[in-house]
Structures are given as C-alpha cells and as structure tokens.
PDB file of C-alpha atoms in Angstrom:
ATOM      1  CA  UNK Y   1       9.666 -18.960   0.568  1.00 75.00           C
ATOM      2  CA  UNK Y   2       7.743 -15.900   1.784  1.00 84.00           C
ATOM      3  CA  UNK Y   3       8.167 -14.014  -1.485  1.00 87.00           C
ATOM      4  CA  UNK Y   4       7.223 -17.056  -3.585  1.00 90.00           C
ATOM      5  CA  UNK Y   5       4.181 -17.754  -1.387  1.00 90.00           C
ATOM      6  CA  UNK Y   6       2.815 -14.232  -1.787  1.00 91.00           C
ATOM      7  CA  UNK Y   7       3.595 -14.123  -5.509  1.00 91.00           C
ATOM      8  CA  UNK Y   8       1.842 -17.447  -6.179  1.00 93.00           C
ATOM      9  CA  UNK Y   9      -1.159 -16.449  -4.039  1.00 91.00           C
ATOM     10  CA  UNK Y  10      -1.504 -13.153  -5.930  1.00 90.00           C
ATOM     11  CA  UNK Y  11      -1.324 -14.952  -9.272  1.00 91.00           C
ATOM     12  CA  UNK Y  12      -3.953 -17.477  -8.200  1.00 91.00           C
ATOM     13  CA  UNK Y  13      -6.226 -14.704  -6.964  1.00 87.00           C
ATOM     14  CA  UNK Y  14      -5.975 -12.901 -10.305  1.00 85.00           C
ATOM     15  CA  UNK Y  15      -7.229 -16.070 -11.989  1.00 87.00           C
ATOM     16  CA  UNK Y  16      -9.839 -17.060  -9.396  1.00 86.00           C
ATOM     17  CA  UNK Y  17     -10.679 -14.371  -6.825  1.00 83.00           C
ATOM     18  CA  UNK Y  18     -11.993 -15.669  -3.517  1.00 82.00           C
ATOM     19  CA  UNK Y  19     -15.614 -14.701  -2.945  1.00 79.00           C
ATOM     20  CA  UNK Y  20     -16.470 -12.742   0.196  1.00 74.00           C
ATOM     21  CA  UNK Y  21     -19.187 -15.309   1.021  1.00 77.00           C
ATOM     22  CA  UNK Y  22     -16.907 -18.347   0.739  1.00 83.00           C
ATOM     23  CA  UNK Y  23     -17.472 -21.247   3.215  1.00 87.00           C
ATOM     24  CA  UNK Y  24     -14.340 -20.534   5.274  1.00 88.00           C
ATOM     25  CA  UNK Y  25     -15.349 -16.934   5.950  1.00 89.00           C
ATOM     26  CA  UNK Y  26     -18.899 -18.011   6.671  1.00 90.00           C
ATOM     27  CA  UNK Y  27     -17.675 -20.458   9.324  1.00 92.00           C
ATOM     28  CA  UNK Y  28     -15.504 -17.767  10.943  1.00 92.00           C
ATOM     29  CA  UNK Y  29     -18.448 -15.368  11.025  1.00 92.00           C
ATOM     30  CA  UNK Y  30     -20.644 -18.003  12.618  1.00 94.00           C
ATOM     31  CA  UNK Y  31     -17.953 -18.777  15.210  1.00 94.00           C
ATOM     32  CA  UNK Y  32     -17.594 -15.094  16.122  1.00 93.00           C
ATOM     33  CA  UNK Y  33     -21.370 -14.736  16.390  1.00 93.00           C
ATOM     34  CA  UNK Y  34     -21.675 -17.841  18.561  1.00 94.00           C
ATOM     35  CA  UNK Y  35     -18.892 -16.671  20.906  1.00 94.00           C
ATOM     36  CA  UNK Y  36     -20.506 -13.246  21.198  1.00 92.00           C
ATOM     37  CA  UNK Y  37     -23.884 -14.784  22.028  1.00 91.00           C
ATOM     38  CA  UNK Y  38     -22.349 -17.161  24.600  1.00 91.00           C
ATOM     39  CA  UNK Y  39     -19.922 -14.780  26.345  1.00 90.00           C
ATOM     40  CA  UNK Y  40     -21.435 -11.310  26.063  1.00 89.00           C
ATOM     41  CA  UNK Y  41     -22.626 -10.540  29.566  1.00 86.00           C
ATOM     42  CA  UNK Y  42     -22.093  -6.797  29.281  1.00 81.00           C
ATOM     43  CA  UNK Y  43     -18.500  -6.521  30.533  1.00 86.00           C
ATOM     44  CA  UNK Y  44     -15.244  -5.816  28.680  1.00 88.00           C
ATOM     45  CA  UNK Y  45     -13.554  -8.827  30.313  1.00 91.00           C
ATOM     46  CA  UNK Y  46     -16.006 -11.142  28.564  1.00 92.00           C
ATOM     47  CA  UNK Y  47     -14.987  -9.622  25.232  1.00 92.00           C
ATOM     48  CA  UNK Y  48     -11.337 -10.211  26.102  1.00 94.00           C
ATOM     49  CA  UNK Y  49     -12.006 -13.875  26.821  1.00 95.00           C
ATOM     50  CA  UNK Y  50     -14.089 -14.242  23.665  1.00 95.00           C
ATOM     51  CA  UNK Y  51     -11.351 -12.624  21.542  1.00 96.00           C
ATOM     52  CA  UNK Y  52      -8.678 -15.028  22.800  1.00 97.00           C
ATOM     53  CA  UNK Y  53     -10.927 -18.031  22.207  1.00 96.00           C
ATOM     54  CA  UNK Y  54     -11.724 -17.092  18.595  1.00 96.00           C
ATOM     55  CA  UNK Y  55      -8.166 -16.079  17.718  1.00 96.00           C
ATOM     56  CA  UNK Y  56      -6.706 -19.118  19.488  1.00 96.00           C
ATOM     57  CA  UNK Y  57      -9.044 -21.562  17.776  1.00 96.00           C
ATOM     58  CA  UNK Y  58      -7.962 -20.246  14.375  1.00 96.00           C
ATOM     59  CA  UNK Y  59      -4.275 -19.352  14.772  1.00 96.00           C
ATOM     60  CA  UNK Y  60      -2.990 -22.278  16.857  1.00 96.00           C
ATOM     61  CA  UNK Y  61      -4.087 -24.967  14.338  1.00 96.00           C
ATOM     62  CA  UNK Y  62      -2.668 -22.808  11.521  1.00 96.00           C
ATOM     63  CA  UNK Y  63       0.715 -22.688  13.266  1.00 96.00           C
ATOM     64  CA  UNK Y  64       0.698 -26.412  14.078  1.00 96.00           C
ATOM     65  CA  UNK Y  65      -0.133 -27.404  10.498  1.00 96.00           C
ATOM     66  CA  UNK Y  66       2.639 -25.119   9.232  1.00 95.00           C
ATOM     67  CA  UNK Y  67       5.119 -26.715  11.660  1.00 95.00           C
ATOM     68  CA  UNK Y  68       4.083 -30.237  10.603  1.00 95.00           C
ATOM     69  CA  UNK Y  69       4.311 -29.350   6.911  1.00 94.00           C
ATOM     70  CA  UNK Y  70       7.808 -27.958   7.338  1.00 92.00           C
ATOM     71  CA  UNK Y  71       8.843 -31.090   9.221  1.00 93.00           C
ATOM     72  CA  UNK Y  72       7.515 -33.333   6.456  1.00 92.00           C
ATOM     73  CA  UNK Y  73       8.674 -31.384   3.422  1.00 92.00           C
ATOM     74  CA  UNK Y  74       9.461 -27.705   2.700  1.00 90.00           C
ATOM     75  CA  UNK Y  75       7.262 -27.986  -0.397  1.00 94.00           C
ATOM     76  CA  UNK Y  76       4.311 -28.870   1.845  1.00 94.00           C
ATOM     77  CA  UNK Y  77       5.103 -25.783   3.918  1.00 92.00           C
ATOM     78  CA  UNK Y  78       5.145 -23.662   0.766  1.00 93.00           C
ATOM     79  CA  UNK Y  79       1.760 -25.009  -0.337  1.00 95.00           C
ATOM     80  CA  UNK Y  80       0.296 -24.298   3.107  1.00 95.00           C
ATOM     81  CA  UNK Y  81       1.715 -20.775   2.974  1.00 95.00           C
ATOM     82  CA  UNK Y  82       0.170 -20.173  -0.447  1.00 95.00           C
ATOM     83  CA  UNK Y  83      -3.195 -21.448   0.771  1.00 95.00           C
ATOM     84  CA  UNK Y  84      -3.182 -19.213   3.860  1.00 95.00           C
ATOM     85  CA  UNK Y  85      -2.074 -16.126   1.928  1.00 94.00           C
ATOM     86  CA  UNK Y  86      -4.765 -16.807  -0.672  1.00 93.00           C
ATOM     87  CA  UNK Y  87      -7.391 -17.091   2.075  1.00 93.00           C
ATOM     88  CA  UNK Y  88      -6.269 -13.971   3.960  1.00 92.00           C
ATOM     89  CA  UNK Y  89      -5.436 -11.648   1.066  1.00 87.00           C
ATOM     90  CA  UNK Y  90      -8.283  -9.844  -0.624  1.00 78.00           C
ATOM     91  CA  UNK Y  91      -6.733  -7.923  -3.498  1.00 73.00           C
ATOM     92  CA  UNK Y  92      -9.667  -8.668  -5.803  1.00 76.00           C
ATOM     93  CA  UNK Y  93     -12.306  -9.779  -3.304  1.00 74.00           C
ATOM     94  CA  UNK Y  94     -14.162  -6.478  -3.370  1.00 77.00           C
ATOM     95  CA  UNK Y  95     -12.805  -5.061  -6.614  1.00 78.00           C
ATOM     96  CA  UNK Y  96     -16.045  -5.847  -8.481  1.00 80.00           C
ATOM     97  CA  UNK Y  97     -17.825  -3.165  -6.433  1.00 85.00           C
ATOM     98  CA  UNK Y  98     -15.124  -0.621  -7.233  1.00 88.00           C
ATOM     99  CA  UNK Y  99     -15.133  -1.561 -10.929  1.00 89.00           C
ATOM    100  CA  UNK Y 100     -18.937  -1.405 -11.110  1.00 90.00           C
ATOM    101  CA  UNK Y 101     -18.965   2.077  -9.545  1.00 92.00           C
ATOM    102  CA  UNK Y 102     -16.234   3.230 -11.903  1.00 91.00           C
ATOM    103  CA  UNK Y 103     -18.061   1.926 -14.985  1.00 92.00           C
ATOM    104  CA  UNK Y 104     -21.386   3.371 -13.841  1.00 93.00           C
ATOM    105  CA  UNK Y 105     -19.902   6.832 -13.279  1.00 92.00           C
ATOM    106  CA  UNK Y 106     -18.113   6.696 -16.631  1.00 90.00           C
ATOM    107  CA  UNK Y 107     -21.423   5.877 -18.317  1.00 90.00           C
ATOM    108  CA  UNK Y 108     -23.208   8.678 -16.464  1.00 89.00           C
ATOM    109  CA  UNK Y 109     -25.421   6.224 -14.585  1.00 90.00           C
ATOM    110  CA  UNK Y 110     -25.334   7.856 -11.152  1.00 90.00           C
ATOM    111  CA  UNK Y 111     -28.193   5.721  -9.810  1.00 92.00           C
ATOM    112  CA  UNK Y 112     -26.298   2.499 -10.528  1.00 93.00           C
ATOM    113  CA  UNK Y 113     -23.176   3.954  -8.918  1.00 92.00           C
ATOM    114  CA  UNK Y 114     -25.153   4.829  -5.775  1.00 93.00           C
ATOM    115  CA  UNK Y 115     -26.626   1.328  -5.696  1.00 93.00           C
ATOM    116  CA  UNK Y 116     -23.230  -0.375  -5.980  1.00 92.00           C
ATOM    117  CA  UNK Y 117     -21.732   1.911  -3.319  1.00 92.00           C
ATOM    118  CA  UNK Y 118     -24.638   1.217  -0.958  1.00 92.00           C
ATOM    119  CA  UNK Y 119     -24.092  -2.532  -1.386  1.00 89.00           C
ATOM    120  CA  UNK Y 120     -20.374  -2.214  -0.757  1.00 88.00           C
ATOM    121  CA  UNK Y 121     -20.291   0.247   2.124  1.00 86.00           C
ATOM    122  CA  UNK Y 122     -23.689  -0.605   3.677  1.00 85.00           C
ATOM    123  CA  UNK Y 123     -24.661   3.073   3.836  1.00 87.00           C
ATOM    124  CA  UNK Y 124     -27.559   5.192   2.603  1.00 88.00           C
ATOM    125  CA  UNK Y 125     -26.463   6.757  -0.689  1.00 88.00           C
ATOM    126  CA  UNK Y 126     -29.760   8.463  -1.523  1.00 87.00           C
ATOM    127  CA  UNK Y 127     -29.168  11.870  -3.094  1.00 86.00           C
ATOM    128  CA  UNK Y 128     -25.370  11.577  -3.222  1.00 88.00           C
ATOM    129  CA  UNK Y 129     -23.781  13.581  -6.027  1.00 91.00           C
ATOM    130  CA  UNK Y 130     -20.936  12.343  -8.215  1.00 91.00           C
ATOM    131  CA  UNK Y 131     -18.079  13.926  -6.197  1.00 91.00           C
ATOM    132  CA  UNK Y 132     -19.350  12.341  -2.975  1.00 92.00           C
ATOM    133  CA  UNK Y 133     -19.785   8.935  -4.630  1.00 93.00           C
ATOM    134  CA  UNK Y 134     -16.264   9.203  -6.043  1.00 93.00           C
ATOM    135  CA  UNK Y 135     -14.797  10.269  -2.702  1.00 93.00           C
ATOM    136  CA  UNK Y 136     -16.426   7.450  -0.768  1.00 93.00           C
ATOM    137  CA  UNK Y 137     -15.378   4.874  -3.379  1.00 93.00           C
ATOM    138  CA  UNK Y 138     -11.771   6.098  -3.207  1.00 93.00           C
ATOM    139  CA  UNK Y 139     -11.786   6.028   0.597  1.00 93.00           C
ATOM    140  CA  UNK Y 140     -13.328   2.594   0.742  1.00 92.00           C
ATOM    141  CA  UNK Y 141     -10.824   1.176  -1.741  1.00 93.00           C
ATOM    142  CA  UNK Y 142      -7.791   2.590   0.104  1.00 94.00           C
ATOM    143  CA  UNK Y 143      -8.910   1.206   3.471  1.00 94.00           C
ATOM    144  CA  UNK Y 144      -9.924  -2.160   1.983  1.00 92.00           C
ATOM    145  CA  UNK Y 145      -6.580  -2.455   0.195  1.00 92.00           C
ATOM    146  CA  UNK Y 146      -4.687  -1.794   3.397  1.00 94.00           C
ATOM    147  CA  UNK Y 147      -6.652  -4.238   5.529  1.00 93.00           C
ATOM    148  CA  UNK Y 148      -6.921  -6.962   2.901  1.00 91.00           C
ATOM    149  CA  UNK Y 149      -3.458  -6.697   1.358  1.00 92.00           C
ATOM    150  CA  UNK Y 150      -0.734  -4.618   2.985  1.00 94.00           C
ATOM    151  CA  UNK Y 151      -1.659  -5.414   6.576  1.00 94.00           C
ATOM    152  CA  UNK Y 152      -1.621  -9.119   5.708  1.00 94.00           C
ATOM    153  CA  UNK Y 153       1.750  -8.692   3.966  1.00 92.00           C
ATOM    154  CA  UNK Y 154       3.294  -7.208   7.095  1.00 93.00           C
ATOM    155  CA  UNK Y 155       2.117  -9.923   9.462  1.00 94.00           C
ATOM    156  CA  UNK Y 156       2.922 -12.728   7.037  1.00 93.00           C
ATOM    157  CA  UNK Y 157       6.553 -11.572   7.209  1.00 90.00           C
ATOM    158  CA  UNK Y 158       6.616 -12.273  10.943  1.00 89.00           C
ATOM    159  CA  UNK Y 159       7.781 -15.612  12.427  1.00 85.00           C
ATOM    160  CA  UNK Y 160       5.150 -18.325  11.898  1.00 86.00           C
ATOM    161  CA  UNK Y 161       3.828 -16.089   9.123  1.00 87.00           C
ATOM    162  CA  UNK Y 162       0.651 -18.030   8.263  1.00 93.00           C
ATOM    163  CA  UNK Y 163      -0.613 -17.897  11.848  1.00 96.00           C
ATOM    164  CA  UNK Y 164       0.213 -14.181  12.102  1.00 95.00           C
ATOM    165  CA  UNK Y 165      -1.631 -13.448   8.850  1.00 95.00           C
ATOM    166  CA  UNK Y 166      -4.695 -15.302  10.161  1.00 96.00           C
ATOM    167  CA  UNK Y 167      -4.430 -13.428  13.454  1.00 96.00           C
ATOM    168  CA  UNK Y 168      -4.431 -10.082  11.640  1.00 97.00           C
ATOM    169  CA  UNK Y 169      -7.449 -10.831   9.476  1.00 95.00           C
ATOM    170  CA  UNK Y 170      -9.443 -12.375  12.310  1.00 96.00           C
ATOM    171  CA  UNK Y 171      -8.601  -9.452  14.624  1.00 96.00           C
ATOM    172  CA  UNK Y 172      -9.705  -6.986  11.960  1.00 95.00           C
ATOM    173  CA  UNK Y 173     -12.986  -8.845  11.524  1.00 94.00           C
ATOM    174  CA  UNK Y 174     -13.693  -9.077  15.260  1.00 95.00           C
ATOM    175  CA  UNK Y 175     -13.008  -5.353  15.713  1.00 93.00           C
ATOM    176  CA  UNK Y 176     -15.764  -4.701  13.151  1.00 91.00           C
ATOM    177  CA  UNK Y 177     -18.183  -7.509  13.992  1.00 91.00           C
ATOM    178  CA  UNK Y 178     -18.240  -6.714  17.707  1.00 91.00           C
ATOM    179  CA  UNK Y 179     -18.460  -2.927  17.325  1.00 87.00           C
ATOM    180  CA  UNK Y 180     -20.103  -1.766  14.097  1.00 79.00           C
ATOM    181  CA  UNK Y 181     -23.534  -3.491  14.115  1.00 76.00           C
ATOM    182  CA  UNK Y 182     -26.309  -1.351  15.585  1.00 73.00           C
ATOM    183  CA  UNK Y 183     -26.833  -3.594  18.618  1.00 73.00           C
ATOM    184  CA  UNK Y 184     -23.079  -3.673  19.413  1.00 77.00           C
ATOM    185  CA  UNK Y 185     -22.076  -0.025  19.108  1.00 76.00           C
ATOM    186  CA  UNK Y 186     -22.484   0.806  22.786  1.00 77.00           C
ATOM    187  CA  UNK Y 187     -21.506  -2.621  24.105  1.00 83.00           C
ATOM    188  CA  UNK Y 188     -18.407  -3.046  26.268  1.00 88.00           C
ATOM    189  CA  UNK Y 189     -17.935  -6.505  24.755  1.00 90.00           C
ATOM    190  CA  UNK Y 190     -16.167  -5.112  21.669  1.00 89.00           C
ATOM    191  CA  UNK Y 191     -13.771  -2.767  23.492  1.00 92.00           C
ATOM    192  CA  UNK Y 192     -10.954  -5.289  23.779  1.00 94.00           C
ATOM    193  CA  UNK Y 193     -11.210  -6.320  20.111  1.00 94.00           C
ATOM    194  CA  UNK Y 194     -10.956  -2.663  19.047  1.00 93.00           C
ATOM    195  CA  UNK Y 195      -7.996  -1.935  21.321  1.00 94.00           C
ATOM    196  CA  UNK Y 196      -6.073  -5.048  20.288  1.00 96.00           C
ATOM    197  CA  UNK Y 197      -6.568  -4.368  16.595  1.00 96.00           C
ATOM    198  CA  UNK Y 198      -5.421  -0.772  17.094  1.00 95.00           C
ATOM    199  CA  UNK Y 199      -2.024  -2.027  18.258  1.00 96.00           C
ATOM    200  CA  UNK Y 200      -1.888  -4.890  15.762  1.00 96.00           C
ATOM    201  CA  UNK Y 201      -2.525  -2.408  12.948  1.00 96.00           C
ATOM    202  CA  UNK Y 202      -0.393   0.441  14.354  1.00 96.00           C
ATOM    203  CA  UNK Y 203       2.759  -0.216  12.317  1.00 96.00           C
ATOM    204  CA  UNK Y 204       1.144  -1.712   9.172  1.00 96.00           C
ATOM    205  CA  UNK Y 205      -1.089   1.372   8.781  1.00 96.00           C
ATOM    206  CA  UNK Y 206       1.939   3.655   8.839  1.00 96.00           C
ATOM    207  CA  UNK Y 207       3.880   1.484   6.412  1.00 96.00           C
ATOM    208  CA  UNK Y 208       0.935   1.569   4.010  1.00 96.00           C
ATOM    209  CA  UNK Y 209       0.848   5.366   4.260  1.00 96.00           C
ATOM    210  CA  UNK Y 210       4.599   5.502   3.576  1.00 96.00           C
ATOM    211  CA  UNK Y 211       4.144   3.278   0.517  1.00 96.00           C
ATOM    212  CA  UNK Y 212       1.388   5.549  -0.827  1.00 96.00           C
ATOM    213  CA  UNK Y 213       3.606   8.579  -0.288  1.00 95.00           C
ATOM    214  CA  UNK Y 214       6.604   7.007  -2.062  1.00 96.00           C
ATOM    215  CA  UNK Y 215       4.664   5.948  -5.162  1.00 96.00           C
ATOM    216  CA  UNK Y 216       2.458   9.052  -5.265  1.00 92.00           C
ATOM    217  CA  UNK Y 217       2.893  12.754  -4.569  1.00 93.00           C
ATOM    218  CA  UNK Y 218       5.327  12.441  -1.680  1.00 95.00           C
ATOM    219  CA  UNK Y 219       5.309  16.060  -0.531  1.00 93.00           C
ATOM    220  CA  UNK Y 220       1.521  16.424  -0.385  1.00 93.00           C
ATOM    221  CA  UNK Y 221       1.112  12.960   1.153  1.00 94.00           C
ATOM    222  CA  UNK Y 222       3.487  13.749   4.019  1.00 94.00           C
ATOM    223  CA  UNK Y 223       1.991  17.231   4.498  1.00 93.00           C
ATOM    224  CA  UNK Y 224      -1.554  15.851   4.670  1.00 92.00           C
ATOM    225  CA  UNK Y 225      -0.478  13.046   7.004  1.00 94.00           C
ATOM    226  CA  UNK Y 226       1.204  15.443   9.417  1.00 92.00           C
ATOM    227  CA  UNK Y 227      -1.523  18.078   9.411  1.00 90.00           C
ATOM    228  CA  UNK Y 228      -4.816  16.281   8.806  1.00 90.00           C
ATOM    229  CA  UNK Y 229      -4.574  12.665  10.003  1.00 89.00           C
ATOM    230  CA  UNK Y 230      -5.707  13.549  13.519  1.00 87.00           C
ATOM    231  CA  UNK Y 231      -9.013  14.929  12.245  1.00 85.00           C
ATOM    232  CA  UNK Y 232     -10.512  11.431  12.015  1.00 86.00           C
ATOM    233  CA  UNK Y 233     -11.795   9.462  14.993  1.00 86.00           C
ATOM    234  CA  UNK Y 234     -10.053   6.325  13.762  1.00 88.00           C
ATOM    235  CA  UNK Y 235      -6.327   7.067  13.872  1.00 92.00           C
ATOM    236  CA  UNK Y 236      -5.276   4.391  11.367  1.00 92.00           C
ATOM    237  CA  UNK Y 237      -8.005   5.445   8.942  1.00 92.00           C
ATOM    238  CA  UNK Y 238      -6.924   9.067   9.267  1.00 93.00           C
ATOM    239  CA  UNK Y 239      -3.299   8.213   8.491  1.00 95.00           C
ATOM    240  CA  UNK Y 240      -4.150   6.085   5.441  1.00 95.00           C
ATOM    241  CA  UNK Y 241      -6.755   8.465   4.009  1.00 94.00           C
ATOM    242  CA  UNK Y 242      -4.764  11.643   4.580  1.00 94.00           C
ATOM    243  CA  UNK Y 243      -1.583  10.157   3.098  1.00 95.00           C
ATOM    244  CA  UNK Y 244      -3.482   8.414   0.298  1.00 94.00           C
ATOM    245  CA  UNK Y 245      -5.432  11.550  -0.553  1.00 93.00           C
ATOM    246  CA  UNK Y 246      -2.251  13.619  -0.581  1.00 93.00           C
ATOM    247  CA  UNK Y 247      -0.525  11.058  -2.784  1.00 94.00           C
ATOM    248  CA  UNK Y 248      -3.447  11.188  -5.223  1.00 94.00           C
ATOM    249  CA  UNK Y 249      -3.932  14.950  -5.039  1.00 92.00           C
ATOM    250  CA  UNK Y 250      -7.512  14.443  -3.812  1.00 92.00           C
ATOM    251  CA  UNK Y 251      -9.228  15.705  -0.663  1.00 90.00           C
ATOM    252  CA  UNK Y 252     -10.656  12.740   1.230  1.00 88.00           C
ATOM    253  CA  UNK Y 253     -12.750  12.211   4.323  1.00 78.00           C
ATOM    254  CA  UNK Y 254     -15.056  14.395   6.297  1.00 67.00           C
ATOM    255  CA  UNK Y 255     -12.716  15.735   8.987  1.00 48.00           C
ATOM    256  CA  UNK Y 256     -14.124  16.042  12.476  1.00 45.00           C
ATOM    257  CA  UNK Y 257     -14.986  19.505  13.635  1.00 39.00           C
ATOM    258  CA  UNK Y 258     -13.131  20.796  16.666  1.00 36.00           C
ATOM    259  CA  UNK Y 259     -14.963  20.034  19.886  1.00 34.00           C
ATOM    260  CA  UNK Y 260     -14.764  23.632  21.128  1.00 31.00           C
ATOM    261  CA  UNK Y 261     -15.129  26.671  18.854  1.00 32.00           C
ATOM    262  CA  UNK Y 262     -15.008  29.721  21.086  1.00 30.00           C
ATOM    263  CA  UNK Y 263     -15.917  32.463  18.638  1.00 35.00           C
ATOM    264  CA  UNK Y 264     -17.074  33.108  15.083  1.00 41.00           C
ATOM    265  CA  UNK Y 265     -13.531  34.130  14.197  1.00 39.00           C
ATOM    266  CA  UNK Y 266     -12.282  30.778  15.419  1.00 43.00           C
ATOM    267  CA  UNK Y 267     -14.914  29.052  13.294  1.00 41.00           C
ATOM    268  CA  UNK Y 268     -13.789  30.977  10.204  1.00 44.00           C
ATOM    269  CA  UNK Y 269     -10.147  30.075  10.884  1.00 44.00           C
ATOM    270  CA  UNK Y 270     -11.140  26.447  11.296  1.00 41.00           C
ATOM    271  CA  UNK Y 271     -13.031  26.424   8.000  1.00 42.00           C
ATOM    272  CA  UNK Y 272     -10.095  28.074   6.245  1.00 41.00           C
ATOM    273  CA  UNK Y 273      -7.736  25.468   7.697  1.00 45.00           C
ATOM    274  CA  UNK Y 274      -9.928  22.625   6.392  1.00 45.00           C
ATOM    275  CA  UNK Y 275     -10.100  24.203   2.959  1.00 48.00           C
ATOM    276  CA  UNK Y 276      -6.304  24.546   2.872  1.00 52.00           C
ATOM    277  CA  UNK Y 277      -5.900  20.767   2.716  1.00 65.00           C
ATOM    278  CA  UNK Y 278      -4.037  20.039  -0.534  1.00 71.00           C
ATOM    279  CA  UNK Y 279      -5.795  18.332  -3.397  1.00 79.00           C
ATOM    280  CA  UNK Y 280      -8.861  18.693  -5.568  1.00 85.00           C
ATOM    281  CA  UNK Y 281     -12.391  17.408  -5.172  1.00 88.00           C
ATOM    282  CA  UNK Y 282     -12.802  13.719  -5.999  1.00 88.00           C
ATOM    283  CA  UNK Y 283     -14.062  12.915  -9.495  1.00 89.00           C
ATOM    284  CA  UNK Y 284     -14.639   9.690 -11.467  1.00 90.00           C
ATOM    285  CA  UNK Y 285     -11.080  10.086 -12.786  1.00 91.00           C
ATOM    286  CA  UNK Y 286      -9.864   9.763  -9.190  1.00 91.00           C
ATOM    287  CA  UNK Y 287     -10.988   6.134  -9.202  1.00 92.00           C
ATOM    288  CA  UNK Y 288      -8.601   5.365 -12.042  1.00 91.00           C
ATOM    289  CA  UNK Y 289      -5.829   7.145 -10.147  1.00 92.00           C
ATOM    290  CA  UNK Y 290      -6.484   4.903  -7.139  1.00 93.00           C
ATOM    291  CA  UNK Y 291      -5.959   1.796  -9.264  1.00 91.00           C
ATOM    292  CA  UNK Y 292      -2.549   3.075 -10.358  1.00 93.00           C
ATOM    293  CA  UNK Y 293      -1.573   4.082  -6.821  1.00 94.00           C
ATOM    294  CA  UNK Y 294      -2.496   0.704  -5.348  1.00 93.00           C
ATOM    295  CA  UNK Y 295      -0.665  -1.254  -8.050  1.00 93.00           C
ATOM    296  CA  UNK Y 296       2.465   0.866  -7.655  1.00 95.00           C
ATOM    297  CA  UNK Y 297       2.357   0.400  -3.875  1.00 95.00           C
ATOM    298  CA  UNK Y 298       1.922  -3.355  -4.352  1.00 93.00           C
ATOM    299  CA  UNK Y 299       4.908  -3.504  -6.696  1.00 94.00           C
ATOM    300  CA  UNK Y 300       6.947  -1.524  -4.169  1.00 94.00           C
ATOM    301  CA  UNK Y 301       6.116  -4.014  -1.405  1.00 91.00           C
ATOM    302  CA  UNK Y 302       6.950  -6.953  -3.681  1.00 91.00           C
ATOM    303  CA  UNK Y 303      10.227  -5.359  -4.738  1.00 92.00           C
ATOM    304  CA  UNK Y 304      11.261  -4.768  -1.122  1.00 89.00           C
ATOM    305  CA  UNK Y 305      10.252  -8.313  -0.218  1.00 87.00           C
ATOM    306  CA  UNK Y 306      12.239  -9.719  -3.159  1.00 87.00           C
ATOM    307  CA  UNK Y 307      15.338  -7.772  -2.103  1.00 88.00           C
ATOM    308  CA  UNK Y 308      14.937  -8.952   1.495  1.00 81.00           C
ATOM    309  CA  UNK Y 309      14.452 -12.567   0.400  1.00 77.00           C
ATOM    310  CA  UNK Y 310      17.492 -12.383  -1.863  1.00 79.00           C
ATOM    311  CA  UNK Y 311      19.606 -10.934   0.958  1.00 76.00           C
ATOM    312  CA  UNK Y 312      18.539 -13.730   3.317  1.00 68.00           C
ATOM    313  CA  UNK Y 313      19.221 -16.351   0.639  1.00 70.00           C
ATOM    314  CA  UNK Y 314      22.755 -14.995   0.145  1.00 66.00           C
TER     315      UNK Y 314
END
C-alpha cells in the first residue's frame, strides 16, 4: 500500500501540482503564528510546549482518521494515504521558480533570473552574476527536494506513515517559522523546534546524500561529504549540498571560514583547501544536471520501495 500510495500521489501531483498558498498550508501557518503569539514569553520551555501543541493537533487526527479508514475498508486507508502524501510531498510545488530561472538564464535574461531567485529564496539578488545565480538555484533545489520529497518518503515508511509524514513536514515548517524571520532569530522560543527537527531529519538527510552519490559521481560525492560537509553551520544542509555538489561535479555553498586563523600561512593553506574542493563553478547547464540527478534519485527510492513492498507481500 505504501508504494502504491506514493506512486499515485506523484502521478496526481504531475497533473495538478499543489500550490504553496493552498488553504491547508495557510491554516497551518496561521495556527503556528497564533501559537507563537500566545505562548512566546521568551523562554525555550514555551517553545517546547508550543511545538507539541501544533504537532499534536495535526498528527493525532491524521493517525486516528487513518486507523478508522483501515478499520472500515483498506481502500479507504489507501485513499487517505494518497491524500496525505499529496499534501506533504512537494515535488513540483516550487519547480516553477527553478524552471523560470533556468529559462531566463538560457535566454540571457539575467535580470529576470535574479527576480525569480529573489522571489523563491527571499534574498537580495542585486548585482549577482550568472555563476552565483546558478549556484544558489542548484542549492535551493537540492534542499527543497530533500525536505519536500525524500524526507517525507522516509517518514511515510514508518508505522502510522501518514501521521509521521505530517509530523516531518510540520516540524520542518516550525523550525523555519520560529527561527528564520527577523524578529525570531534571537528568540529562545524556536530553539526546541530547531533541535527536534535536527534529530527528525538526521537520518533522512544522510539517506538523501547517499542517493545523490549513488546516482551521480559517487567518488566525488563521498569525498566532498567527508571533507567539506562540516564547513556549513547547518549540518544537514552541509551533508546534502556537499554530496549533491560532488555528485554533480559542481562546487556549492559558501563554506564557513575557520574561526581562528593564526598566521598568514594558515590563511593561505585554508584558501588552498577550499579551492581543492572537487567540481567546477556552477553554470546554467548545472541546473539541467540537477533535474537529472533528482529524477534518478527519485527512481532509486521508488525502486527500493517497490522491492521492499514486494518482499513484504511475498
């Protein structure tokens, strides 16, 4: 049932992608905002309580409905699974930004590419050159694919899969919503959401990196993962981007500089070490390579899931 649910949800999404501003997501955003306004009194414990309330209000009903559907009819359970996977997956939810950037760069319209990237990433793209636009688009697509597809896949495979998939997506959203906005960056309220999502995403992030390595340049992906992943503040992001960049043969990210550089010689060694990262500078062609990498990784996950489902059925 798991394999069929994911396959049907992917097919439906190809026909009718779910918009990022759909009513369900809007209600979840409003709930998270209301809980933050009501519970944020400046302490981490309030964020912990708020996290459990939001996640509980969304995952418990999901699990109960799944249980009732399975009791009534397995077909009802399948339909509920397909609905939840469709709502939590986002394979094409943000692809229009990526496609627009790709088309703009191919047409030589750098201004349009900067505008689309600014809309997507919510960053200032003024003065960005083509390699930087390409690099940021590649990075954004790899992270979005992991969090909207492969992370959901992993948790949907767990017992009470629909509830686990909802838990993953809600946790990912709360980690961003309670940390990234300007007024929340130094707030203790979002600490618990960030820590919980770190552990929830610990294994899925590594499995995504493994998938990228298998379907891409395995040697460079593993080398970059082992030697460059720890240069990013966000561990999961570092693993995915270093492995993904190695698999594509592209240098990604802006690695953190070492906190202490004792001498000029040390600084030169550090610069040389950064330059030794395998791969070339990102170009518009790199965006097309990302599409191939993501599709191959998706097919790998589906193949493994099909084999697992067949083994269980036997």
